[in-house]
Structures are given as C-alpha cells and as structure tokens.
Short mmCIF file of C-alpha atoms in Angstrom, two decimals:
data_model
loop_
_atom_site.label_atom_id
_atom_site.label_comp_id
_atom_site.label_asym_id
_atom_site.label_seq_id
_atom_site.Cartn_x
_atom_site.Cartn_y
_atom_site.Cartn_z
CA MET A 27 0.00 0.00 0.00
CA VAL A 28 1.29 3.43 -0.94
CA HIS A 29 -0.01 6.76 0.36
CA GLN A 30 0.83 9.83 -1.70
CA TYR A 31 0.11 13.42 -0.74
CA LYS A 32 1.36 16.95 -1.17
CA ASN A 33 2.01 19.19 1.79
CA ASN A 34 3.78 22.52 2.16
CA GLY A 35 5.46 22.18 -1.26
CA TYR A 36 6.65 18.60 -0.73
CA ASN A 37 5.51 15.59 -2.76
CA ILE A 38 5.50 12.76 -0.27
CA VAL A 39 5.22 9.02 -0.85
CA LEU A 40 4.74 6.76 2.15
CA ASP A 41 5.18 3.05 1.52
CA VAL A 42 2.92 1.90 4.32
CA ASN A 43 4.11 -1.65 4.91
CA SER A 44 7.83 -0.86 4.97
CA GLY A 45 7.38 2.56 6.61
CA MET A 46 9.71 4.02 3.98
CA VAL A 47 9.20 7.69 3.19
CA HIS A 48 10.23 9.15 -0.15
CA VAL A 49 10.20 12.80 -1.17
CA VAL A 50 9.80 12.97 -4.92
CA ASP A 51 9.48 15.44 -7.78
CA GLU A 52 6.35 15.85 -9.89
CA LEU A 53 7.38 13.25 -12.46
CA ALA A 54 8.11 10.53 -9.92
CA TYR A 55 4.95 11.45 -8.03
CA ASP A 56 2.87 10.93 -11.16
CA ILE A 57 4.59 7.70 -12.18
CA ILE A 58 4.22 6.20 -8.71
CA GLY A 59 0.52 7.09 -8.84
CA LEU A 60 0.11 5.19 -12.11
CA PHE A 61 2.55 2.37 -11.48
CA GLU A 62 0.07 -0.28 -10.39
CA GLN A 63 -2.67 0.71 -12.83
CA LYS A 64 -0.87 0.94 -16.16
CA ASN A 65 2.06 -0.69 -17.93
CA ARG A 66 5.38 0.94 -18.67
CA GLU A 67 4.56 2.09 -22.19
CA GLU A 68 1.20 3.54 -21.19
CA ILE A 69 2.78 5.47 -18.35
CA LYS A 70 5.58 6.74 -20.56
CA GLN A 71 3.13 7.95 -23.15
CA GLU A 72 1.02 9.73 -20.59
CA MET A 73 4.06 11.38 -19.01
CA LEU A 74 5.42 12.48 -22.39
CA GLU A 75 2.10 14.13 -23.19
CA LYS A 76 1.89 15.89 -19.86
CA TYR A 77 5.49 17.06 -19.52
CA SER A 78 5.94 18.11 -23.12
CA GLN A 79 3.89 21.12 -22.16
CA ALA A 80 6.23 23.91 -21.15
CA GLU A 81 4.49 24.77 -17.87
CA ASN A 82 4.68 21.15 -16.73
CA LEU A 83 8.26 20.71 -17.89
CA ALA A 84 9.21 23.74 -15.84
CA LEU A 85 7.91 21.94 -12.74
CA LEU A 86 10.61 19.32 -13.21
CA GLN A 87 13.43 21.77 -13.64
CA GLY A 88 13.34 22.80 -9.98
CA ASP A 89 16.75 23.78 -8.69
CA SER A 90 18.58 21.41 -11.00
CA GLU A 91 21.48 22.87 -12.92
CA GLU A 92 21.02 20.41 -15.78
CA GLU A 93 18.57 21.86 -18.26
CA LEU A 94 15.76 19.46 -19.04
CA THR A 95 14.43 19.50 -22.58
CA VAL A 96 11.50 17.76 -24.24
CA ASP A 97 14.05 15.64 -26.13
CA GLY A 98 15.55 14.46 -22.89
CA LEU A 99 12.22 13.74 -21.31
CA GLY A 100 11.90 10.14 -22.47
CA ALA A 101 15.20 9.20 -20.85
CA GLU A 102 14.17 10.88 -17.60
CA ILE A 103 10.88 8.98 -17.56
CA ASP A 104 12.73 5.72 -18.15
CA ALA A 105 15.18 6.52 -15.37
CA VAL A 106 12.40 7.26 -12.89
CA TYR A 107 10.50 4.13 -13.89
CA ASP A 108 13.63 2.01 -13.45
CA SER A 109 14.25 3.55 -10.03
CA ILE A 110 10.74 2.66 -8.94
CA VAL A 111 11.15 -0.92 -10.16
CA GLN A 112 14.41 -1.15 -8.24
CA MET A 113 12.86 0.29 -5.08
CA LYS A 114 10.07 -2.25 -5.33
CA GLU A 115 12.58 -5.09 -5.71
CA GLU A 116 14.52 -3.81 -2.71
CA GLY A 117 11.40 -3.72 -0.53
CA ASN A 118 11.15 0.04 -0.22
CA LEU A 119 8.06 0.70 -2.34
CA PHE A 120 4.85 -1.17 -3.17
CA THR A 121 5.62 -3.69 -0.45
CA ASP A 122 3.13 -6.26 0.77
CA ASP A 123 1.77 -6.56 4.28
CA ILE A 124 3.58 -9.61 5.60
CA TYR A 125 2.94 -9.10 9.28
CA GLU A 126 -0.39 -10.71 10.09
CA GLU A 127 0.96 -14.18 10.88
CA TYR A 128 3.97 -12.67 12.59
CA ILE A 129 1.81 -10.66 14.95
CA ASP A 130 -0.40 -13.66 15.68
CA GLY A 131 2.70 -15.53 16.79
CA PHE A 132 3.85 -12.56 18.82
CA LYS A 133 0.48 -12.22 20.49
CA SER A 134 0.37 -15.89 21.40
CA ARG A 135 3.25 -15.38 23.81
CA GLU A 136 2.46 -15.42 27.50
CA THR A 137 1.01 -12.13 28.72
CA VAL A 138 3.18 -10.10 31.03
CA VAL A 139 2.33 -6.86 32.77
CA LYS A 140 4.85 -4.07 32.42
CA ALA A 141 3.00 -0.86 33.20
CA LEU A 142 0.45 0.34 35.72
CA CYS A 143 -1.51 3.55 35.85
CA LEU A 144 -2.00 4.01 39.58
CA HIS A 145 -5.03 6.08 40.48
CA ILE A 146 -3.44 7.51 43.58
CA ALA A 147 -6.32 9.91 44.16
CA HIS A 148 -9.87 9.84 42.91
CA ASP A 149 -10.22 13.42 43.90
CA CYS A 150 -9.13 16.69 42.35
CA ASN A 151 -8.62 20.30 43.35
CA LEU A 152 -9.71 21.50 39.91
CA ALA A 153 -13.02 21.04 38.12
CA CYS A 154 -11.95 20.74 34.48
CA ARG A 155 -14.98 20.72 32.23
CA TYR A 156 -13.74 17.98 29.90
CA CYS A 157 -12.42 15.61 32.56
CA PHE A 158 -13.07 11.97 31.62
CA ALA A 159 -12.58 11.21 35.30
CA GLU A 160 -15.53 13.45 36.20
CA GLU A 161 -13.51 15.79 38.42
CA GLY A 162 -11.45 12.85 39.58
CA GLU A 163 -14.22 10.60 40.78
CA TYR A 164 -14.61 8.26 37.78
CA HIS A 165 -18.34 7.63 38.13
CA GLY A 166 -17.71 6.61 41.74
CA ARG A 167 -16.73 8.02 45.07
CA ARG A 168 -13.86 10.21 46.13
CA ALA A 169 -11.04 8.10 47.48
CA LEU A 170 -7.29 8.13 48.08
CA MET A 171 -5.15 5.05 47.51
CA THR A 172 -3.62 3.70 50.71
CA TYR A 173 0.01 2.68 50.93
CA GLU A 174 -1.08 -0.94 51.39
CA VAL A 175 -3.06 -0.98 48.14
CA GLY A 176 -0.24 0.75 46.26
CA LYS A 177 2.35 -1.63 47.66
CA GLN A 178 0.22 -4.59 46.63
CA ALA A 179 -0.08 -3.07 43.14
CA LEU A 180 3.72 -2.88 42.82
CA ASP A 181 4.01 -6.47 44.06
CA PHE A 182 1.39 -7.51 41.49
CA LEU A 183 3.36 -5.76 38.75
CA ILE A 184 6.66 -7.38 39.70
CA ALA A 185 5.06 -10.82 40.04
CA ASN A 186 3.41 -10.61 36.62
CA SER A 187 6.24 -8.95 34.69
CA GLY A 188 8.08 -12.07 33.57
CA ASN A 189 11.46 -11.20 32.11
CA ARG A 190 10.67 -7.55 31.48
CA ARG A 191 13.15 -5.38 33.30
CA ASN A 192 11.74 -1.91 32.72
CA LEU A 193 8.51 -1.49 34.66
CA GLU A 194 6.46 1.68 34.39
CA VAL A 195 4.25 3.18 37.04
CA ASP A 196 2.34 6.38 36.40
CA PHE A 197 0.99 8.25 39.40
CA PHE A 198 -2.30 9.46 38.05
CA GLY A 199 -5.59 10.72 39.34
CA GLY A 200 -7.64 12.79 39.82
CA GLU A 201 -4.74 14.78 41.14
CA PRO A 202 -2.00 12.54 42.55
CA LEU A 203 -0.37 15.29 44.59
CA MET A 204 -3.46 15.25 46.83
CA ASN A 205 -1.99 11.97 48.09
CA PHE A 206 1.70 12.81 47.80
CA GLN A 207 2.90 11.01 50.92
CA VAL A 208 1.70 7.72 49.45
CA VAL A 209 3.49 8.55 46.18
CA LYS A 210 6.72 9.08 48.10
CA ASP A 211 6.28 5.92 50.14
CA LEU A 212 5.53 3.83 47.04
CA VAL A 213 8.60 5.13 45.22
CA LYS A 214 10.72 4.20 48.24
CA TYR A 215 9.18 0.73 48.27
CA GLY A 216 9.65 0.34 44.53
CA ARG A 217 13.33 1.31 44.76
CA GLU A 218 13.84 -1.38 47.41
CA GLN A 219 12.02 -4.03 45.41
CA GLU A 220 13.70 -3.31 42.07
CA LYS A 221 17.06 -4.27 43.55
CA ILE A 222 15.70 -7.52 44.93
CA HIS A 223 13.96 -8.53 41.70
CA ASN A 224 16.40 -7.05 39.15
CA LYS A 225 13.82 -4.63 37.78
CA ASN A 226 14.02 -0.97 36.86
CA PHE A 227 11.05 1.14 37.88
CA ARG A 228 10.29 4.13 35.74
CA PHE A 229 7.94 6.31 37.71
CA THR A 230 6.00 9.09 36.07
CA LEU A 231 3.69 11.74 37.45
CA THR A 232 0.76 13.52 35.85
CA THR A 233 -0.23 16.68 37.70
CA ASN A 234 -2.28 19.84 37.37
CA GLY A 235 0.40 21.71 39.30
CA VAL A 236 -1.81 23.27 41.97
CA LEU A 237 0.05 21.61 44.86
CA LEU A 238 3.51 21.63 43.27
CA ASN A 239 6.20 23.11 45.51
CA ASP A 240 9.99 23.04 45.67
CA ASP A 241 10.13 19.88 47.78
CA ILE A 242 7.88 17.99 45.36
CA MET A 243 9.88 19.26 42.39
CA GLU A 244 13.11 18.10 43.98
CA PHE A 245 11.57 14.68 44.63
CA ALA A 246 10.16 14.47 41.10
CA ASN A 247 13.48 15.44 39.56
CA LYS A 248 15.19 12.68 41.47
CA GLU A 249 12.64 9.93 41.03
CA MET A 250 10.34 10.59 38.08
CA ALA A 251 11.43 9.49 34.60
CA ASN A 252 8.79 11.78 33.14
CA VAL A 253 6.45 14.44 34.46
CA VAL A 254 3.28 15.42 32.60
CA LEU A 255 2.13 18.94 33.43
CA SER A 256 -1.49 19.63 32.54
CA ILE A 257 -2.03 23.08 31.03
CA ASP A 258 -4.03 24.11 27.98
CA GLY A 259 -2.07 26.97 26.44
CA ARG A 260 -3.38 30.52 26.40
CA LYS A 261 -4.65 31.86 29.70
CA GLU A 262 -8.22 32.41 28.55
CA VAL A 263 -8.40 28.93 27.01
CA HIS A 264 -6.92 27.28 30.08
CA ASP A 265 -8.98 29.15 32.66
CA HIS A 266 -12.22 28.49 30.80
CA MET A 267 -11.73 24.72 30.82
CA ARG A 268 -9.58 24.22 33.92
CA PRO A 269 -11.08 26.29 36.76
CA PHE A 270 -10.96 25.64 40.47
CA ARG A 271 -14.16 24.33 41.97
CA ASN A 272 -15.08 27.91 42.89
CA GLY A 273 -14.80 28.93 39.23
CA ALA A 274 -11.53 30.88 39.51
CA GLY A 275 -8.85 30.24 36.89
CA SER A 276 -5.76 28.18 37.70
CA TYR A 277 -3.41 29.49 35.00
CA ASP A 278 -1.57 32.20 36.93
CA MET A 279 -0.88 29.87 39.81
CA ILE A 280 0.61 27.03 37.79
CA VAL A 281 2.57 28.67 34.96
CA PRO A 282 5.57 29.85 37.04
CA LYS A 283 5.74 26.45 38.73
CA PHE A 284 5.66 24.60 35.42
CA GLN A 285 8.38 26.86 34.02
CA LYS A 286 10.49 26.04 37.04
CA VAL A 287 9.89 22.30 36.59
CA ALA A 288 10.88 22.51 32.91
CA GLU A 289 14.10 24.37 33.63
CA SER A 290 15.02 22.22 36.62
CA ARG A 291 14.69 19.13 34.41
CA ASN A 292 16.94 20.74 31.77
CA GLN A 293 13.99 20.93 29.39
CA THR A 294 13.84 17.15 29.01
CA ASN A 295 11.75 14.29 30.37
CA TYR A 296 8.60 16.30 30.88
CA TYR A 297 5.64 17.50 28.84
CA VAL A 298 3.36 20.45 29.14
CA ARG A 299 0.22 18.71 28.03
CA GLY A 300 -2.87 20.52 26.87
CA THR A 301 -6.25 19.51 25.57
CA PHE A 302 -7.89 21.41 22.75
CA THR A 303 -11.65 21.49 22.27
CA ARG A 304 -14.00 23.08 19.76
CA ASN A 305 -13.60 26.25 21.85
CA ASN A 306 -10.02 26.60 20.62
CA LEU A 307 -9.73 25.08 17.19
CA ASP A 308 -6.94 27.64 16.68
CA PHE A 309 -4.84 25.49 19.01
CA ALA A 310 -1.61 26.26 17.13
CA ASP A 311 -1.76 29.53 19.05
CA ASP A 312 -1.75 27.54 22.29
CA VAL A 313 1.37 25.73 21.15
CA LYS A 314 2.93 29.09 20.30
CA GLN A 315 2.03 30.32 23.77
CA PHE A 316 3.92 27.37 25.27
CA VAL A 317 6.91 28.18 23.08
CA ASP A 318 6.76 31.82 24.17
CA LEU A 319 6.70 30.69 27.80
CA GLY A 320 9.94 28.79 27.17
CA PHE A 321 8.65 25.22 27.11
CA LYS A 322 10.47 22.76 24.84
CA GLN A 323 8.44 19.57 25.35
CA ILE A 324 4.90 20.20 24.23
CA SER A 325 1.80 18.13 23.71
CA VAL A 326 -1.60 19.51 22.78
CA GLU A 327 -4.23 16.90 22.05
CA PRO A 328 -7.85 16.82 20.96
CA VAL A 329 -10.52 16.33 23.58
CA VAL A 330 -12.46 13.08 23.35
CA ALA A 331 -16.07 13.78 24.23
CA GLN A 332 -19.55 12.78 23.16
CA PRO A 333 -21.19 15.06 20.56
CA GLU A 334 -23.75 16.42 23.04
CA GLU A 335 -21.00 18.17 25.02
CA ASP A 336 -20.72 21.77 23.82
CA TYR A 337 -16.92 21.57 23.73
CA SER A 338 -16.72 18.25 21.84
CA ILE A 339 -15.02 17.94 18.47
CA ARG A 340 -17.49 17.12 15.74
CA GLU A 341 -17.16 16.06 12.17
CA GLU A 342 -17.94 19.59 10.99
CA ASP A 343 -14.85 20.83 12.89
CA LEU A 344 -12.47 18.59 10.98
CA PRO A 345 -11.67 20.90 8.03
CA LYS A 346 -10.63 23.64 10.44
CA ILE A 347 -8.59 21.17 12.51
CA MET A 348 -6.83 19.85 9.39
CA ASP A 349 -5.88 23.41 8.43
CA GLU A 350 -4.73 24.07 11.96
CA TYR A 351 -2.43 21.04 12.02
CA ASP A 352 -0.96 22.31 8.73
CA ARG A 353 -0.50 25.77 10.25
CA LEU A 354 1.19 24.25 13.28
CA ALA A 355 3.46 22.07 11.14
CA ARG A 356 4.52 25.08 9.07
CA TYR A 357 5.20 27.03 12.27
CA ILE A 358 7.41 24.18 13.50
CA VAL A 359 9.33 24.17 10.20
CA ASP A 360 9.80 27.95 10.46
CA CYS A 361 11.08 27.56 14.02
CA ARG A 362 13.51 24.85 12.93
CA LYS A 363 14.83 27.16 10.21
CA GLU A 364 15.37 29.86 12.82
CA GLY A 365 17.18 27.41 15.08
CA LYS A 366 14.37 27.55 17.64
CA TRP A 367 13.79 23.92 18.59
CA PHE A 368 10.90 22.43 20.49
CA ASN A 369 9.24 19.05 20.40
CA PHE A 370 5.55 18.56 19.62
CA PHE A 371 4.60 15.14 20.91
CA HIS A 372 1.92 14.28 18.37
CA PHE A 373 4.31 15.00 15.47
CA MET A 374 7.11 12.83 16.85
CA MET A 375 8.40 10.35 14.31
CA ASP A 376 11.71 8.55 14.13
CA LEU A 377 12.58 7.50 10.58
CA SER A 378 15.94 6.12 11.63
CA GLY A 379 14.48 3.89 14.31
CA GLY A 380 11.23 4.11 16.15
CA PRO A 381 9.23 1.20 17.42
CA CYS A 382 9.55 -2.27 15.91
CA VAL A 383 6.70 -3.66 13.88
CA ALA A 384 5.62 -5.91 16.78
CA LYS A 385 5.08 -2.84 18.93
CA ARG A 386 3.35 -0.97 16.14
CA LEU A 387 0.89 -3.74 15.50
CA SER A 388 0.12 -4.94 18.98
CA GLY A 389 -1.39 -1.71 20.20
CA CYS A 390 -0.99 0.26 23.39
CA GLY A 391 -1.09 -2.83 25.60
CA SER A 392 -4.26 -1.87 27.44
CA GLY A 393 -5.91 -4.82 29.15
CA THR A 394 -2.77 -6.91 28.85
CA GLU A 395 0.59 -5.34 29.60
CA TYR A 396 -0.81 -1.97 30.68
CA LEU A 397 -3.47 -1.83 33.41
CA ALA A 398 -5.07 0.79 35.62
CA VAL A 399 -5.51 0.37 39.37
CA THR A 400 -8.16 2.24 41.36
CA PRO A 401 -7.59 3.63 44.87
CA TRP A 402 -9.14 0.47 46.34
CA GLY A 403 -7.10 -1.89 44.14
CA ASP A 404 -9.51 -2.81 41.36
CA ILE A 405 -7.91 -3.46 37.98
CA TYR A 406 -9.28 -2.10 34.69
CA PRO A 407 -7.83 -2.38 31.15
CA CYS A 408 -6.72 1.26 31.30
CA HIS A 409 -7.43 4.56 33.04
CA GLN A 410 -10.24 5.35 30.59
CA PHE A 411 -12.18 2.19 31.45
CA VAL A 412 -12.14 2.85 35.18
CA GLY A 413 -15.70 2.93 36.44
CA GLU A 414 -17.04 0.84 33.52
CA GLU A 415 -18.08 -2.17 35.57
CA ASP A 416 -18.27 -4.49 32.56
CA TYR A 417 -14.53 -4.00 32.26
CA LEU A 418 -13.56 -4.69 35.87
CA MET A 419 -10.81 -7.30 35.39
CA GLY A 420 -9.85 -8.19 38.94
CA ASN A 421 -7.89 -6.59 41.74
CA VAL A 422 -4.31 -6.36 42.93
CA PHE A 423 -4.92 -8.80 45.79
CA GLU A 424 -6.42 -11.64 43.76
CA GLY A 425 -5.01 -10.84 40.33
CA ILE A 426 -6.81 -10.94 36.98
CA LYS A 427 -10.10 -12.82 37.29
CA ARG A 428 -11.63 -11.84 33.94
CA THR A 429 -9.12 -13.60 31.72
CA ASP A 430 -11.73 -13.40 28.95
CA LEU A 431 -11.32 -9.63 28.92
CA ARG A 432 -7.56 -9.99 28.79
CA GLU A 433 -7.93 -12.30 25.79
CA GLU A 434 -10.27 -9.84 24.10
CA PHE A 435 -7.71 -7.06 24.45
CA LYS A 436 -4.86 -9.35 23.49
CA CYS A 437 -6.57 -10.25 20.23
CA SER A 438 -7.39 -6.64 19.40
CA ASN A 439 -4.96 -5.26 16.84
CA VAL A 440 -5.01 -3.63 13.42
CA TYR A 441 -5.94 -6.93 11.76
CA SER A 442 -8.98 -7.39 13.99
CA LYS A 443 -10.32 -3.94 13.07
CA PRO A 444 -11.91 -3.72 9.62
CA LYS A 445 -11.52 0.06 9.50
CA CYS A 446 -7.75 -0.21 9.87
CA LYS A 447 -7.16 -2.60 7.00
CA ASP A 448 -6.67 0.01 4.30
CA CYS A 449 -5.56 2.88 6.51
CA PHE A 450 -2.11 4.31 5.87
CA SER A 451 -1.75 5.30 9.50
CA LYS A 452 -2.12 1.83 10.99
CA PHE A 453 1.56 1.47 11.88
CA TYR A 454 1.53 4.78 13.77
CA CYS A 455 -1.62 4.54 15.90
CA SER A 456 -1.64 0.75 16.04
CA GLY A 457 -5.38 0.62 15.52
CA GLY A 458 -6.19 3.50 17.82
CA CYS A 459 -7.41 3.78 21.36
CA ALA A 460 -9.59 0.88 22.59
CA ALA A 461 -11.36 3.12 25.09
CA ASN A 462 -12.29 5.62 22.40
CA SER A 463 -13.65 2.81 20.24
CA TYR A 464 -15.70 1.55 23.17
CA LYS A 465 -17.05 5.01 24.01
CA PHE A 466 -18.23 5.70 20.47
CA HIS A 467 -19.15 2.22 19.23
CA GLY A 468 -19.65 0.06 22.33
CA GLN A 469 -16.82 -2.33 21.46
CA ILE A 470 -13.05 -2.20 21.31
CA ASN A 471 -12.52 -3.50 17.77
CA ASP A 472 -14.01 -0.47 16.08
CA ALA A 473 -12.36 2.93 15.73
CA TYR A 474 -13.21 6.46 16.84
CA ASP A 475 -13.63 7.93 13.36
CA ILE A 476 -12.99 11.59 14.14
CA GLY A 477 -9.86 10.58 16.00
CA CYS A 478 -8.74 8.56 12.97
CA GLU A 479 -9.09 11.58 10.69
CA MET A 480 -6.94 13.66 13.01
CA GLN A 481 -4.40 10.86 13.43
CA ARG A 482 -3.94 10.55 9.67
CA LYS A 483 -3.41 14.29 9.39
CA ARG A 484 -0.83 14.26 12.17
CA VAL A 485 1.12 11.50 10.41
CA GLU A 486 1.10 13.53 7.20
CA CYS A 487 2.30 16.65 9.02
CA ALA A 488 4.98 14.76 10.94
CA ILE A 489 6.40 13.36 7.68
CA MET A 490 6.31 16.78 6.05
CA ILE A 491 8.39 18.17 8.93
CA LYS A 492 10.88 15.34 8.36
CA ALA A 493 11.04 16.25 4.68
CA ALA A 494 11.73 19.88 5.57
CA GLU A 495 14.38 18.89 8.08
CA ALA A 496 16.08 16.70 5.48
CA GLU A 497 16.10 19.62 3.05
CA MET A 498 17.58 21.89 5.71
CA ALA A 499 20.33 19.37 6.37
CA GLU A 500 21.44 19.31 2.71
CA MET B 3 18.53 15.01 -11.97
CA LYS B 4 17.41 13.55 -8.65
CA HIS B 5 13.76 12.59 -8.70
CA ILE B 6 13.44 10.54 -5.52
CA LYS B 7 14.95 11.13 -2.09
CA THR B 8 14.39 8.50 0.61
CA LEU B 9 14.30 9.81 4.17
CA ASN B 10 14.46 6.60 6.23
CA THR B 11 17.46 4.66 7.23
CA LYS B 12 15.38 1.83 8.65
CA ASN B 13 12.78 -0.41 7.03
CA LEU B 14 9.96 -1.72 9.23
CA LYS B 15 10.42 -5.22 7.83
CA ASP B 16 13.94 -5.35 9.27
CA THR B 17 12.55 -4.89 12.79
CA MET B 18 10.91 -8.32 12.62
CA LYS B 19 14.27 -9.96 13.24
CA LYS B 20 14.95 -8.78 16.76
CA GLY B 21 11.90 -6.73 17.65
CA GLY B 22 9.26 -7.40 20.24
CA CYS B 23 11.40 -7.28 23.38
CA GLY B 24 8.75 -5.11 25.04
CA GLU B 25 11.18 -2.97 27.02
CA CYS B 26 10.02 0.25 25.38
CA GLN B 27 7.65 2.73 26.97
CA THR B 28 3.91 2.12 27.03
CA SER B 29 2.39 4.85 24.92
CA CYS B 30 -0.12 6.06 27.49
CA GLN B 31 2.68 6.55 30.03
CA SER B 32 4.40 9.17 27.85
CA ALA B 33 2.18 12.21 27.48
CA CYS B 34 -1.15 11.27 26.09
CA LYS B 35 -3.91 9.48 27.85
CA THR B 36 -6.57 9.85 25.20
CA SER B 37 -5.18 8.59 21.91
CA CYS B 38 -2.83 5.82 20.85
CA THR B 39 0.67 7.12 20.15
CA VAL B 40 2.57 3.90 19.64
CA GLY B 41 4.39 5.26 16.58
CA ASN B 42 5.76 8.16 18.63
CA GLN B 43 7.73 5.95 21.01
CA SER B 44 11.44 5.11 20.91
CA CYS B 45 13.00 1.69 20.51
CA GLU B 46 15.16 0.50 23.42
CA ASN B 47 16.70 -2.37 21.53
CA LYS B 48 18.53 -0.67 18.66
#
C-alpha cells in the first residue's frame, strides 16, 4: 500500500508496509501514482504528453542545474521508472503486508504486565470541564489510595512482569499530589524491590500543578522518569476549561511552577500537556504560547467527548482542525529554520528507528501489559475504562479474574479492526485507542472515526516536517 | 537530476528480526492518555 500526498510544497510518498518515506518530484509522483494501474509504455506515453507542455516541464526543472528539454524527457521517464522498479525489488516501495501471521505468533506469547496507571487519588482540586474522570471521581466516590493498596499493586506488577526489566508506574488521578505522601512511600518501596527482583522502575507523574512546591519538584526530579504537566495553552483557554471548583482560573498559579519544573529538568523528560476542544480550534496559538513561555516539550491533544458536550469535536470541525495542524506544522518548520527547537509530541516520528513492527501492531497494551488500578485496588484495562463495571478485570490482591477480557484485548490489533485494513496510518496509531472505540461504538474492535481523521493528518504533518528537516540538512 | 529522495534509514520489515522485546515505553505513560501514540515511542533495543 502506498499513500501519496502533497504538503507545504513537498511531494511525499509513504510506503505503508515498509514505513519508507520518499520525497519525490512531480514526475516521480505521477509515475508512482500510475505504477500499479498501467504498464510501462502507457505510463511513458502519458508522461510524455503531460510534460511536453512547457508549464509542466518547468515543474521538473526545480533547482537542478542540468537543463531538461523535451528531447531528454523520455530518458528521464525511463530513469524514474527504473528507479521505482528497483525500489520495489529492494522492498522500499509497493511492499506487501507480511505481518499478520507474525503478529499472531507474537500475540500468542504469555502475557506479562509491564506498566500500571496508579489512580493515587480519585479526587481533584480543579473542576476541568472535559475531565473523563468526572472531576477525579470516575463515576464513583472520592477516594485516596492507601500505601497498602499501592504496595500490593507494585508487588502484582513485579510478580506478573516475567522477564521484562523496565517497569512503568504512572501516578495518576484525579490529582496525585493530593496523596503525595503515598506517592513518596511507594517510590521508596519500589526502589527497594527493584534491587531484589532485578527490575528498573520508571515512575511518572501527571499533575495539574496546583500543589507543586519546591520539595515535590526536587523529589520528582530525582525519582520521576517523566512528568506530565497539565495546562491548555493561552490563559483564557486554560482558565475556561480548567477552573478551580469555585470557578476561579488556575493558569496564573501554575505557569511559574511549570516553568520552574521545565528548567530544573533541563527541558527534558517532561511535557506540558494541553487539551484542545471546539472552543479553541486555533490550538496552534496555544502551542505558540507554550513556546513563548519557554517550554520545549509540548503536547496539545484533541478532547475526546460525546457530541452532546458543547466543547466536543465534531465532524464539521475537521476541516478547520486539518488546516490548523498544517499551520502548526509550518510554524514548526519555520522555528527549525530559525534554530528555535521544540518538540511537539503528536508530530514525533523517528525515521531512523522508532518502534519495531511488533510494537506498532500490537497496540498500546491496554488490558494486557498496561493496566489501571483504582484507589481500592480494582484493575481495569486502562485509566479510561475505570468505572465501567463491565470492564472490571480483577484486583491487585487476587489478580486478573476476567481472563476473557484480557484475551479480548490481546486479540485486538489492526488486523482485527476492519476500519484499519486500508488505513495508511495503521503502523503509527496501532489501531487507535480501545477506550475511544468503546465510548463511540460500544466495542473495542471499532475505531473512533474523528480521532482517525486527526491521526492521519498528524502522520502527514509529521512526515512533512521530516522532509523539511532533510532539506535543511542538505 | 534527482527525482526521488528517501528519508528513512530503517525499514519496518527489518525490525521483525529482533523486535518485540517489550522494554520500550507504554504509549499512554508518555504524554497522552486519550489517543494511541505507539508510533511516537522510541525503541530501546537498537
């Protein structure tokens, strides 16, 4: 499968199954588009007709010093066609999807758990309008995780982690700093246990910043592999969606603290993480605000909400969002040209490495290697399923009781989702978020269609930025 | 005249040989908690 598109002056060809990205001129772009529909002679004839016209021939001249003439056109067409044939033979273009059996074999391995989202506090000191946790309470009661439950969760993780050495624990909420002593105690316990069991705990913290202080920052800088700082961008956008329970805005209180966190972590291993809604479809301006505030690790992501919510993203918003992602991508390219670097999480793409195909096809690991734990120790497939009683899998004291649910999640991948079959983005989103599929379609093997549209656009923008960076490096 | 420039240095197919160690970060532990960002993660087994 090949996906071709034009963006910001670049002609881009993505060979989906190999992940190879090619930036091509107009002639190659046209020939690749015809390659599987017509034979060599037909393509050559069509190209000769098109590029014999002066305005089209000029498109091929580009910056090349060699002057291209109509007489030389036939040889150029042959050369491009031969290159494409060679690329196909080398497995870099028009490759087949050979992974389905491979991933079945991979999935049949014994399930291990490697990551827990610990709901340290089902309570929050903010009342964010879009919160999927319903102001921290997740369709249930306010509660704080005890040390005993947390300790049992870490024991459960170690006991079920098989040979995996790197174990991840995210302190999540609600607002985890409302239960900070337990966070500290669990980190201490984890550090003791990792030595005994030859594991490496990577702790992370997701916070709204209200309770952040110097002591917590010092602790986080010592112990947390990553810190996610929740903030939405411009003050008016943030304060509208992320007020205190009394309605007052939280922006002025948290911004200086977040700037201090970013600097004290040397601008690495953290994210300022915002949510955009239909109230700020001009979210590139929120990213710019983060850049202006000095942040280098930035994530701004679309809200996931049902259509009846006034802030939800609807199908009619998509054209504006597509344009906005383009605007943001062009802004990033401009910044790169000026030597002003920052990272935008949703445009991250590593063409020299990145995840292996097993990772890309097996999904996020929810319900299998990634689980969420409530304050009282119940286990759900992920943080977004917490409170959905049909998805209660077990608890940290007795382990996984609903092995049927684990199997359902284990078998969920891009090949089990009809919508993913012909999607060029399937190796980047891995079939999308199971919770989003469930929320919009009542089952995990579907896909959240609006999210898919945005995901495809982000992949296109991310590749365009890579093309621009490659050009800058020449 | 250069018509085609390839940006990658790594082909996905090649990762079948020694991939799947599972030591890399779970996508929802990185920054997002609402979409699946598997493709954004780094490999720990290069």
